[in-house]
PDB file of C-alpha atoms in Angstrom:
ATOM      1  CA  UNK A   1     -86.685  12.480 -58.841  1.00 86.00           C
ATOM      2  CA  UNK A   2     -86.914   9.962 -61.828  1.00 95.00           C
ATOM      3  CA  UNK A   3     -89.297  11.121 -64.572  1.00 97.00           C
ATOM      4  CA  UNK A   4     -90.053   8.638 -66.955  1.00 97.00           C
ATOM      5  CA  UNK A   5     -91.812  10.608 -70.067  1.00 98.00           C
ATOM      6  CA  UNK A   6     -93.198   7.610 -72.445  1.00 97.00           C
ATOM      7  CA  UNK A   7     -92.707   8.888 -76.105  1.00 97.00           C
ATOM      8  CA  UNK A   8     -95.489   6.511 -76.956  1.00 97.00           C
ATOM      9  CA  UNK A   9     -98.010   9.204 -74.866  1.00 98.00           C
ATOM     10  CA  UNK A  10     -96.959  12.155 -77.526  1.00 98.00           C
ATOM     11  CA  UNK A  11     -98.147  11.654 -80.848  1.00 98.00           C
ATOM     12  CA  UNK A  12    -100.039  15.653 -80.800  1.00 98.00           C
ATOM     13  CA  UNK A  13     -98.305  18.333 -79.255  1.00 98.00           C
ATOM     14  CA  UNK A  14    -100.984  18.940 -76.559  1.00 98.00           C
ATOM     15  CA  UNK A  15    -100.471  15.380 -75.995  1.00 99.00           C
ATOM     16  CA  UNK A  16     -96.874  15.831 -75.328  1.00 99.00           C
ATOM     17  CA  UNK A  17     -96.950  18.895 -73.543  1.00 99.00           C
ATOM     18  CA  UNK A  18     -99.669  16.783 -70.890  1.00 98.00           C
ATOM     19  CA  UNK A  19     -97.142  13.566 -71.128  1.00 98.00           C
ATOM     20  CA  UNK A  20     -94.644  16.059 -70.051  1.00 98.00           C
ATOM     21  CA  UNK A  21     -96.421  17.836 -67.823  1.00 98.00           C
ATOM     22  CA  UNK A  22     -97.702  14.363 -65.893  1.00 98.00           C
ATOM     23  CA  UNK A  23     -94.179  12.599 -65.728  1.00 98.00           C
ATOM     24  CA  UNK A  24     -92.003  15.804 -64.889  1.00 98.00           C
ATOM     25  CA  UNK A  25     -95.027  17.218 -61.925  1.00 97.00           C
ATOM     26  CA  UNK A  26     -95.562  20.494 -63.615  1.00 98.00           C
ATOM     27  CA  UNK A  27     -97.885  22.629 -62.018  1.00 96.00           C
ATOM     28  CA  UNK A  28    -101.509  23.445 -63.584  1.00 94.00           C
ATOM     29  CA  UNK A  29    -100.274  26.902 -64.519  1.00 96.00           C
ATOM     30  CA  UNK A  30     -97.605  24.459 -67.180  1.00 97.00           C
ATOM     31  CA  UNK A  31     -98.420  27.068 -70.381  1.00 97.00           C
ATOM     32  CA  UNK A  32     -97.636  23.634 -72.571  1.00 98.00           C
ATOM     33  CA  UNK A  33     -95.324  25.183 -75.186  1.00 98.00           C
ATOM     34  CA  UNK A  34     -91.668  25.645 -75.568  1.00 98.00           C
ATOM     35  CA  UNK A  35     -90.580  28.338 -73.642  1.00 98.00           C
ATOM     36  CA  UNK A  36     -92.573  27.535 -70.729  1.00 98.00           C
ATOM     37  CA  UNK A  37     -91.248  23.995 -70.903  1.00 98.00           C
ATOM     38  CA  UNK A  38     -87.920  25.289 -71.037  1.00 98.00           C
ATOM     39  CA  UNK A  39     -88.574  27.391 -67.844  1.00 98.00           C
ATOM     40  CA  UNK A  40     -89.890  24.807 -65.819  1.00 98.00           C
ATOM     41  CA  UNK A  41     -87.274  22.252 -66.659  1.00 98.00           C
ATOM     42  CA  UNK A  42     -84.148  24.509 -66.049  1.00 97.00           C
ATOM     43  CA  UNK A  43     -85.012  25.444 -63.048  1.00 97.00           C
ATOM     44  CA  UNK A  44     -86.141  22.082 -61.131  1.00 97.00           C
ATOM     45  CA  UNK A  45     -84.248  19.061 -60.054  1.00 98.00           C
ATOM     46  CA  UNK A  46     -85.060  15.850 -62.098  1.00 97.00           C
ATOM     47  CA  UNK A  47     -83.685  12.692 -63.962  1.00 97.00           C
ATOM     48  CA  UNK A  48     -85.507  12.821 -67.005  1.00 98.00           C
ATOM     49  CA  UNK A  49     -85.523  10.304 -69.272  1.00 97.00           C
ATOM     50  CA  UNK A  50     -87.638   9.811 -72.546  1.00 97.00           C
ATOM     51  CA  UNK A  51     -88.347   6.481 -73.855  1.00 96.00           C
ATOM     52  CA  UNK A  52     -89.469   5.633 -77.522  1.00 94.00           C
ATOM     53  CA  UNK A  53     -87.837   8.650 -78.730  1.00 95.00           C
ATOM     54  CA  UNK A  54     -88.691   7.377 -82.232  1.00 94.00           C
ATOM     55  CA  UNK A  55     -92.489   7.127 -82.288  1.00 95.00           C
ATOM     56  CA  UNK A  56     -92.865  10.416 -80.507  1.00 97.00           C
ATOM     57  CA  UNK A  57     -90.304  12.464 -82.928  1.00 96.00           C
ATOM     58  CA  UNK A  58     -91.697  10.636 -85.974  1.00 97.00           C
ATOM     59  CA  UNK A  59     -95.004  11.809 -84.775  1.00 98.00           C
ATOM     60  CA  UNK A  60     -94.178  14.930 -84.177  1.00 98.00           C
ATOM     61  CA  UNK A  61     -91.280  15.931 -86.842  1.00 98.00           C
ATOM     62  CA  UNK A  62     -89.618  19.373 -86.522  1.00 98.00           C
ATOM     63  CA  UNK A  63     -91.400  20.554 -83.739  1.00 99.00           C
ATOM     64  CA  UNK A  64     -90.729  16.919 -81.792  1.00 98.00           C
ATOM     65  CA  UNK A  65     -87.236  17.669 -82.673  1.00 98.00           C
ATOM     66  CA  UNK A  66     -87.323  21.158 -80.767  1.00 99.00           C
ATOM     67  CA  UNK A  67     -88.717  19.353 -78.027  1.00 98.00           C
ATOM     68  CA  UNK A  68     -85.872  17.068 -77.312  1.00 98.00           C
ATOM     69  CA  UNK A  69     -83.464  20.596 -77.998  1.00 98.00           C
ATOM     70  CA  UNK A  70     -85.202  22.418 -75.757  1.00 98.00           C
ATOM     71  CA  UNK A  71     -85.066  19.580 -72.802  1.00 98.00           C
ATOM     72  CA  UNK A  72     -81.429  19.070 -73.787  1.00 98.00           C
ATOM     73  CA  UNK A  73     -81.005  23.122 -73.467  1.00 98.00           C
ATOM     74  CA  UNK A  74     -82.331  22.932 -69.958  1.00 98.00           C
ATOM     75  CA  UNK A  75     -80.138  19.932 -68.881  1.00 98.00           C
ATOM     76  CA  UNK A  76     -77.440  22.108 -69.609  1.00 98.00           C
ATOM     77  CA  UNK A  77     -78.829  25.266 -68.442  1.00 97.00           C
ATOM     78  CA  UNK A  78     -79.166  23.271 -64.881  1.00 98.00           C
ATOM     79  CA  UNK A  79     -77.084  20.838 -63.577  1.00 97.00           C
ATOM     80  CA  UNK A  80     -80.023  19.300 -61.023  1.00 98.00           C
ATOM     81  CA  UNK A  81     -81.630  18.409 -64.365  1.00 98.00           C
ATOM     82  CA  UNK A  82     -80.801  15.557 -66.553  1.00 97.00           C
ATOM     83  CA  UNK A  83     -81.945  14.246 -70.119  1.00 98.00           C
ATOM     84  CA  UNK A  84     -81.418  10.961 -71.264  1.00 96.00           C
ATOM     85  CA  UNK A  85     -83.293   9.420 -74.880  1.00 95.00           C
ATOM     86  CA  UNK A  86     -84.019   5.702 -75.087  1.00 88.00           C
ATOM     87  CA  UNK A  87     -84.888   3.765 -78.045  1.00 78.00           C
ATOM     88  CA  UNK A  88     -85.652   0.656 -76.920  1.00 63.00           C
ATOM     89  CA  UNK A  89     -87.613  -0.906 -73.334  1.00 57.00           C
ATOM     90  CA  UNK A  90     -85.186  -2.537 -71.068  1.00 55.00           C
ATOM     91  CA  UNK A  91     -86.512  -5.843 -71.384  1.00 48.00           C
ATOM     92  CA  UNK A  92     -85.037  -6.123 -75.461  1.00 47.00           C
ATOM     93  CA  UNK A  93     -81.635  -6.780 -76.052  1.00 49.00           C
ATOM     94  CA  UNK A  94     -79.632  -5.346 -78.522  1.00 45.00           C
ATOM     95  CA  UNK A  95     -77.825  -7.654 -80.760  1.00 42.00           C
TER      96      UNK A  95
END
């Protein structure tokens, strides 16, 4: 599966944790904090990737931060789960 998790979405954390929960299928019983987060995503089998990394972690600061750790943490936790960041759409190019 290919989860697309829009940065853009997560300026609160109870707006990230329902961005997250929406793009990665969570079920309702998600407890939309760290750990859960973390037990969810090292155990199921997804290409996640999160796009304007920027907005969401200035947002967000340290605890946007732990975010991104904590999906990085399950990525390597569970080799069915991957974690890419992008910083800019697909339709820019760099120069």
């Amino acid at each position: 599966m290919k989860a697309i998790i829009e940065g853009i979405n997560m300026l609160t954390r109870e707006e990230a944790h329902a961005e997250l929960g929406r793009a990665l299928g969570f079920p309702d019983y998600y407890g939309a904090n760290l750990d859960a987060l973390f037990d969810l995503a090292s155990t199921m089998t997804a290409d996640a990737e999160l796009n304007d990394v920027a907005v969401m972690l200035n947002a967000l600061g340290v605890y946007g931060c732990k975010l991104v750790q904590t999906l990085f943490e399950a990525a390597q936790e569970n080799a069915r789960f991957t974690f890419t960041l992008r910083t800019m759409p697909d339709d820019i190019e760099e120069v």
